Every structure is written in C-alpha cells, then in structure tokens.
Short mmCIF file of C-alpha atoms and ligand atoms in Angstrom, two decimals:
data_model
loop_
_atom_site.label_atom_id
_atom_site.label_comp_id
_atom_site.label_asym_id
_atom_site.label_seq_id
_atom_site.Cartn_x
_atom_site.Cartn_y
_atom_site.Cartn_z
CA MET C 1 -15.61 -37.75 -2.18
CA VAL C 2 -12.16 -37.96 -4.50
CA GLY C 3 -9.16 -38.60 -3.66
CA ARG C 4 -6.69 -36.30 -5.48
CA PRO C 5 -3.19 -35.12 -4.42
CA HIS C 6 -3.34 -31.36 -3.49
CA LEU C 7 -5.64 -29.39 -5.75
CA VAL C 8 -7.43 -25.68 -5.81
CA ILE C 9 -10.15 -24.58 -7.91
CA ALA C 10 -10.74 -21.20 -8.44
CA VAL C 11 -15.01 -20.42 -8.74
CA ASP C 12 -15.56 -16.79 -9.93
CA GLY C 13 -18.60 -14.75 -10.85
CA PRO C 14 -21.02 -12.61 -9.72
CA ALA C 15 -23.38 -12.36 -6.79
CA ALA C 16 -25.88 -14.82 -6.32
CA SER C 17 -24.81 -16.57 -9.29
CA GLY C 18 -24.75 -19.90 -7.39
CA LYS C 19 -21.30 -20.13 -7.17
CA GLY C 20 -21.25 -20.24 -3.07
CA THR C 21 -23.28 -23.27 -3.58
CA LEU C 22 -21.63 -24.53 -6.02
CA ALA C 23 -18.18 -23.91 -4.45
CA ARG C 24 -18.79 -25.86 -1.52
CA ARG C 25 -20.32 -29.19 -3.36
CA LEU C 26 -17.27 -29.27 -4.93
CA ALA C 27 -14.90 -28.77 -1.80
CA ALA C 28 -17.08 -31.88 -0.41
CA TYR C 29 -17.20 -34.01 -3.38
CA TYR C 30 -13.27 -33.63 -3.55
CA GLY C 31 -12.11 -33.55 0.03
CA LEU C 32 -11.37 -30.08 -0.05
CA SER C 33 -11.17 -27.42 2.45
CA TYR C 34 -13.52 -24.19 1.44
CA LEU C 35 -13.32 -20.62 1.53
CA ASP C 36 -16.12 -18.11 1.01
CA THR C 37 -13.71 -15.08 -0.12
CA GLY C 38 -16.66 -12.57 0.05
CA SER C 39 -17.42 -13.13 3.67
CA LEU C 40 -14.04 -11.49 4.25
CA TYR C 41 -15.19 -8.72 2.43
CA ARG C 42 -18.61 -8.45 3.91
CA ALA C 43 -16.75 -8.86 7.46
CA THR C 44 -14.48 -5.94 6.67
CA GLY C 45 -17.65 -3.78 5.05
CA LEU C 46 -19.40 -4.58 8.54
CA ALA C 47 -16.30 -4.03 10.88
CA VAL C 48 -15.88 -0.64 9.22
CA ALA C 49 -19.65 0.20 10.04
CA ALA C 50 -18.98 -1.24 13.78
CA ALA C 51 -16.37 1.51 13.63
CA GLY C 52 -18.45 4.48 12.93
CA ALA C 53 -16.80 4.95 9.45
CA ALA C 54 -18.06 4.94 6.11
CA PRO C 55 -17.36 1.67 3.67
CA ASP C 56 -15.46 4.42 1.73
CA ASP C 57 -13.20 5.47 3.99
CA GLU C 58 -9.75 4.25 3.01
CA ALA C 59 -8.19 4.27 6.61
CA ALA C 60 -11.13 2.60 8.47
CA ALA C 61 -11.36 0.42 6.36
CA VAL C 62 -7.89 -0.92 5.53
CA LYS C 63 -7.41 -0.96 9.52
CA ALA C 64 -10.46 -3.08 9.56
CA ALA C 65 -9.10 -5.68 7.03
CA GLN C 66 -5.77 -5.93 8.62
CA THR C 67 -7.17 -6.60 12.22
CA LEU C 68 -9.85 -9.10 10.82
CA ASP C 69 -12.05 -11.70 12.53
CA PRO C 70 -14.90 -12.80 10.25
CA SER C 71 -15.65 -14.85 13.24
CA ARG C 72 -16.74 -12.06 15.21
CA TYR C 73 -20.40 -11.82 12.96
CA SER C 74 -23.24 -14.58 13.00
CA GLU C 75 -23.91 -16.02 9.19
CA ASP C 76 -26.99 -13.58 9.16
CA GLN C 77 -24.94 -10.47 9.69
CA LEU C 78 -22.59 -11.67 6.89
CA ARG C 79 -25.33 -12.37 4.68
CA SER C 80 -27.70 -9.03 4.99
CA PRO C 81 -28.05 -7.15 1.93
CA GLY C 82 -25.93 -3.97 4.28
CA ALA C 83 -23.31 -6.20 4.46
CA GLY C 84 -22.94 -7.45 1.03
CA GLU C 85 -23.73 -3.53 -0.32
CA ALA C 86 -20.49 -2.37 2.02
CA ALA C 87 -18.49 -5.41 1.15
CA SER C 88 -18.65 -4.04 -2.79
CA GLN C 89 -17.50 -0.56 -1.48
CA VAL C 90 -14.69 -1.77 0.83
CA ALA C 91 -13.51 -4.06 -2.15
CA ALA C 92 -12.80 -1.15 -4.61
CA ILE C 93 -10.14 0.26 -1.91
CA PRO C 94 -6.65 -1.43 -3.11
CA ALA C 95 -5.06 -1.38 0.55
CA VAL C 96 -8.07 -3.80 1.18
CA ARG C 97 -7.54 -6.13 -1.20
CA SER C 98 -3.64 -6.45 0.07
CA ALA C 99 -4.45 -7.04 3.18
CA LEU C 100 -6.36 -9.73 2.36
CA LEU C 101 -4.95 -11.30 -0.05
CA GLU C 102 -2.27 -13.61 1.80
CA PHE C 103 -4.87 -15.06 4.23
CA GLN C 104 -6.67 -16.08 1.34
CA ARG C 105 -3.51 -17.57 -1.07
CA GLY C 106 -2.20 -19.03 2.53
CA PHE C 107 -5.50 -21.04 2.72
CA ALA C 108 -5.33 -22.30 -0.96
CA THR C 109 -1.69 -23.74 -0.14
CA THR C 110 -2.69 -25.41 3.09
CA PRO C 111 -3.21 -29.36 2.83
CA PRO C 112 -5.34 -30.80 1.33
CA GLY C 113 -6.18 -27.82 -0.79
CA ALA C 114 -9.20 -25.74 -1.55
CA VAL C 115 -12.34 -24.62 -3.36
CA LEU C 116 -12.49 -20.84 -3.16
CA ASP C 117 -15.31 -18.93 -4.26
CA GLY C 118 -14.83 -15.06 -4.72
CA ARG C 119 -14.50 -12.10 -7.99
CA ASP C 120 -10.10 -12.18 -8.76
CA ILE C 121 -9.31 -16.20 -7.61
CA GLY C 122 -8.80 -17.50 -10.82
CA THR C 123 -7.07 -13.82 -12.34
CA ILE C 124 -5.45 -12.74 -9.02
CA VAL C 125 -5.68 -14.86 -5.67
CA CYS C 126 -4.85 -18.54 -7.58
CA PRO C 127 -3.51 -17.97 -11.21
CA ASP C 128 -2.53 -21.19 -11.06
CA ALA C 129 -5.82 -23.07 -9.96
CA ASP C 130 -5.82 -26.31 -11.14
CA ALA C 131 -9.65 -25.80 -12.00
CA LYS C 132 -11.37 -22.25 -12.72
CA LEU C 133 -14.70 -21.87 -13.52
CA PHE C 134 -16.55 -18.58 -14.38
CA VAL C 135 -20.21 -18.88 -12.62
CA THR C 136 -22.98 -16.56 -14.41
CA ALA C 137 -26.43 -16.13 -14.92
CA GLN C 138 -28.85 -13.42 -16.00
CA PRO C 139 -29.29 -10.41 -13.36
CA GLU C 140 -33.24 -11.26 -12.69
CA THR C 141 -32.58 -14.82 -11.99
CA ARG C 142 -30.22 -14.20 -9.37
CA ALA C 143 -31.85 -11.22 -8.33
CA GLN C 144 -35.14 -14.29 -7.95
CA ARG C 145 -32.69 -16.58 -5.96
CA ARG C 146 -31.12 -13.70 -3.78
CA HIS C 147 -34.37 -12.07 -2.83
CA LEU C 148 -35.86 -15.51 -1.82
CA GLU C 149 -32.97 -16.42 0.38
CA HIS C 150 -33.72 -12.94 1.99
CA ALA C 151 -37.12 -13.51 2.54
CA GLY C 152 -35.99 -16.82 4.22
CA ARG C 153 -33.90 -14.94 6.68
CA GLY C 154 -36.79 -12.81 7.50
CA ASP C 155 -35.25 -9.07 5.54
CA ALA C 156 -38.08 -7.62 4.03
CA LEU C 157 -36.80 -6.20 0.76
CA SER C 158 -38.56 -5.93 -2.36
CA TYR C 159 -37.29 -8.34 -5.58
CA GLU C 160 -36.95 -5.21 -7.63
CA ASP C 161 -34.61 -3.11 -4.71
CA VAL C 162 -32.83 -6.84 -4.61
CA LEU C 163 -32.04 -6.57 -8.49
CA ALA C 164 -30.90 -2.79 -7.83
CA ASP C 165 -28.29 -3.87 -5.97
CA ILE C 166 -27.18 -6.68 -8.13
CA ARG C 167 -26.35 -4.74 -10.73
CA ARG C 168 -25.09 -1.66 -8.51
CA ARG C 169 -22.81 -4.62 -7.45
CA ASP C 170 -22.04 -5.84 -10.54
CA GLU C 171 -21.46 -2.77 -12.05
CA ARG C 172 -19.22 -1.45 -9.41
CA ASP C 173 -17.28 -5.59 -8.91
CA SER C 174 -16.31 -5.35 -12.71
CA GLY C 175 -16.12 -1.40 -13.07
CA ARG C 176 -12.97 -1.44 -10.39
CA ALA C 177 -9.18 -0.68 -11.21
CA VAL C 178 -8.13 -3.52 -9.18
CA ALA C 179 -9.08 -6.45 -9.59
CA PRO C 180 -12.09 -6.28 -11.34
CA LEU C 181 -14.97 -9.29 -11.84
CA LYS C 182 -13.61 -10.86 -15.01
CA PRO C 183 -13.25 -14.29 -16.51
CA ALA C 184 -10.13 -15.15 -16.39
CA GLN C 185 -8.46 -15.93 -19.56
CA ASP C 186 -8.66 -19.62 -18.78
CA ALA C 187 -11.37 -19.82 -17.03
CA ILE C 188 -14.44 -22.10 -18.12
CA LEU C 189 -18.06 -19.87 -18.23
CA LEU C 190 -20.67 -22.08 -16.62
CA ASP C 191 -24.36 -20.44 -17.20
CA THR C 192 -27.00 -21.26 -14.11
CA THR C 193 -29.85 -19.27 -15.34
CA GLU C 194 -31.67 -22.51 -16.79
CA LEU C 195 -30.05 -25.04 -14.32
CA GLY C 196 -31.41 -25.92 -10.60
CA ILE C 197 -28.77 -26.80 -8.16
CA GLU C 198 -28.93 -30.71 -9.32
CA ALA C 199 -28.22 -29.91 -12.78
CA ALA C 200 -26.02 -27.28 -11.75
CA PHE C 201 -23.77 -28.70 -9.77
CA GLN C 202 -23.52 -31.86 -12.16
CA THR C 203 -22.50 -29.54 -14.75
CA ALA C 204 -19.81 -27.77 -12.73
CA LEU C 205 -18.44 -31.28 -11.97
CA ASP C 206 -18.24 -32.45 -15.80
CA LEU C 207 -16.27 -29.17 -16.08
CA VAL C 208 -14.24 -29.51 -13.56
CA GLU C 209 -13.07 -32.98 -14.31
CA SER C 210 -12.02 -31.68 -18.24
CA ASP C 211 -10.25 -28.86 -17.02
CA LEU C 212 -8.29 -30.90 -14.58
CA ASN C 213 -8.00 -34.01 -17.28
CA GLU C 214 -6.62 -30.87 -19.24
CA ARG C 215 -4.20 -29.69 -17.18
CA GLY C 216 -2.87 -32.94 -16.20
CA GLN C 217 -4.34 -33.29 -12.44
CA SER C 218 -6.82 -36.27 -13.36
CA ALA C 219 -6.77 -39.32 -11.07
O1 DC I 301 -19.39 -13.40 -3.26
P1 DC I 301 -20.35 -11.88 -2.42
O2 DC I 301 -21.89 -11.61 -2.51
O3 DC I 301 -20.19 -12.66 -1.15
O4 DC I 301 -19.17 -10.63 -2.09
C1 DC I 301 -20.03 -9.57 -1.20
C2 DC I 301 -19.03 -8.20 -2.10
O5 DC I 301 -17.55 -8.65 -1.73
C3 DC I 301 -18.93 -8.40 -3.56
O6 DC I 301 -19.98 -7.33 -4.35
C4 DC I 301 -17.49 -7.98 -4.07
C5 DC I 301 -16.50 -7.98 -2.91
N1 DC I 301 -15.65 -9.33 -3.34
C6 DC I 301 -14.11 -9.07 -4.38
O7 DC I 301 -14.11 -8.22 -4.04
N2 DC I 301 -13.36 -10.58 -4.01
C7 DC I 301 -13.95 -11.37 -3.52
N3 DC I 301 -13.27 -12.21 -4.17
C8 DC I 301 -15.19 -12.04 -3.20
C9 DC I 301 -16.06 -10.98 -2.91
#
C-alpha cells in the first residue's frame, strides 16, 4: 500500500474487460475505497424484476433506483446473466442515472478517496479524477472470461450466448443518449486481450502512476 493524499481513480470499460479486478487491486494498492458502480445498476434491475415490472418500465426503474439497497442482493444474484442484461436496460434511462449519481459522487469524495469502476466514471461521475483508465479487450476474449466466471457459479450458458449478450450490451451501453460507454478524452487506454491478470495489473499500475505524475499527484 502506498500512502497519498485523497485520490480518485476512474476505471471504465465494457463488460468483462477486466476493469473490476484491476480497480479492486488498485484500491488495495493505494489504500482507497472501492465501488463497483455496475452493481448499483444490477441491483436496480433486480429490484425492478422483484417488483414485477419490466426493465424498461421507467417509473418502476426510477423508483427502484431512488430506494435502492444493494445489500439486499447476494453476489451471485448481482453477477447473474439476467442481472447484467437488466442493468444495461435500466442504465439507459436518464432518470435512473441521475438517481444513482449523487451516491457515487459522495462515495468518491469520502476519505480516503476511491477507485470506482463503471462506464461513465471518467466522463460524468468523476470528470476531475486524478487518474483515468479505460480498459478494453476483444469481445471474444471477454466472452471467454465471462463464460468461465458463469460456469464457476453454475450458470449453464453457452459461450455463444455469452458472446451475444456481451455484444448486445456493448451496443446498448455505447449507443445510449446519456452517459454512453466511451473513453474520457483524458483517459489512458489499456487493452487486456493478451494480458493475464498479473501483467494487466502491473501495466495498469504503471499507467496510473504516470497519469498521477502528469497531473501533479506523484508521491
Ligand atoms: O460493469 P457491469 O457489467 O457490472 O455493468 C452492468 C451494466 O450496468 C452495464 O451493462 C451498463 C450499466 N452500467 C452503467 O451504465 N454505468 C456504470 N457506471 C456501470 C454500469
């Protein structure tokens, strides 16, 4: 762990790019809090389903986001394929995004600082972040990773289904009108297609360190 003043690190990217693992490890390294913002959208999608509504039911989705208690759901529920798809749908509703914004910004500004991962952290949630990474990987590689992850949890989904789900979510998350998935202008790109976890983390750390140095946050 390396001590620094309050730091905010934004880690964005598409599904299964490796951003969650990298963000969690960066948080541990710098002694910062960690927020998986996708879990907020996943919990909102699950809450809408629990209320018996469809994920594109705007009124139900906004109500779910405004009264959200992510701790109601287990990790397995949050990581299920259905939750990911529902999350991507509720996330396209602007009022859902606004309802979740304040919590995310509050989290980032609370000491000791935080690493947040998502789709719009560097662009909307924390545009003044001290370092910004945009993590990508080829869709086929991401589908292989997600397929393994689901298999480990006992979700019987074929690789082809996972790849189709990833492509559909990429398209929806990148094409929506509000806060689409895209790198911030000042984000550093990291392609993890050819990298294992350890190599990806070392590369991410080098990139974040150089970003912090450039922005005057060096230790
Ligand atoms: O990162 P994830 O796969 O858990 O995210 C699930 C969905 O939530 C994703 O398809 C889009 C949405 N999302 C978002 O729109 N903005 C974020 N900051 C995080 C997730």
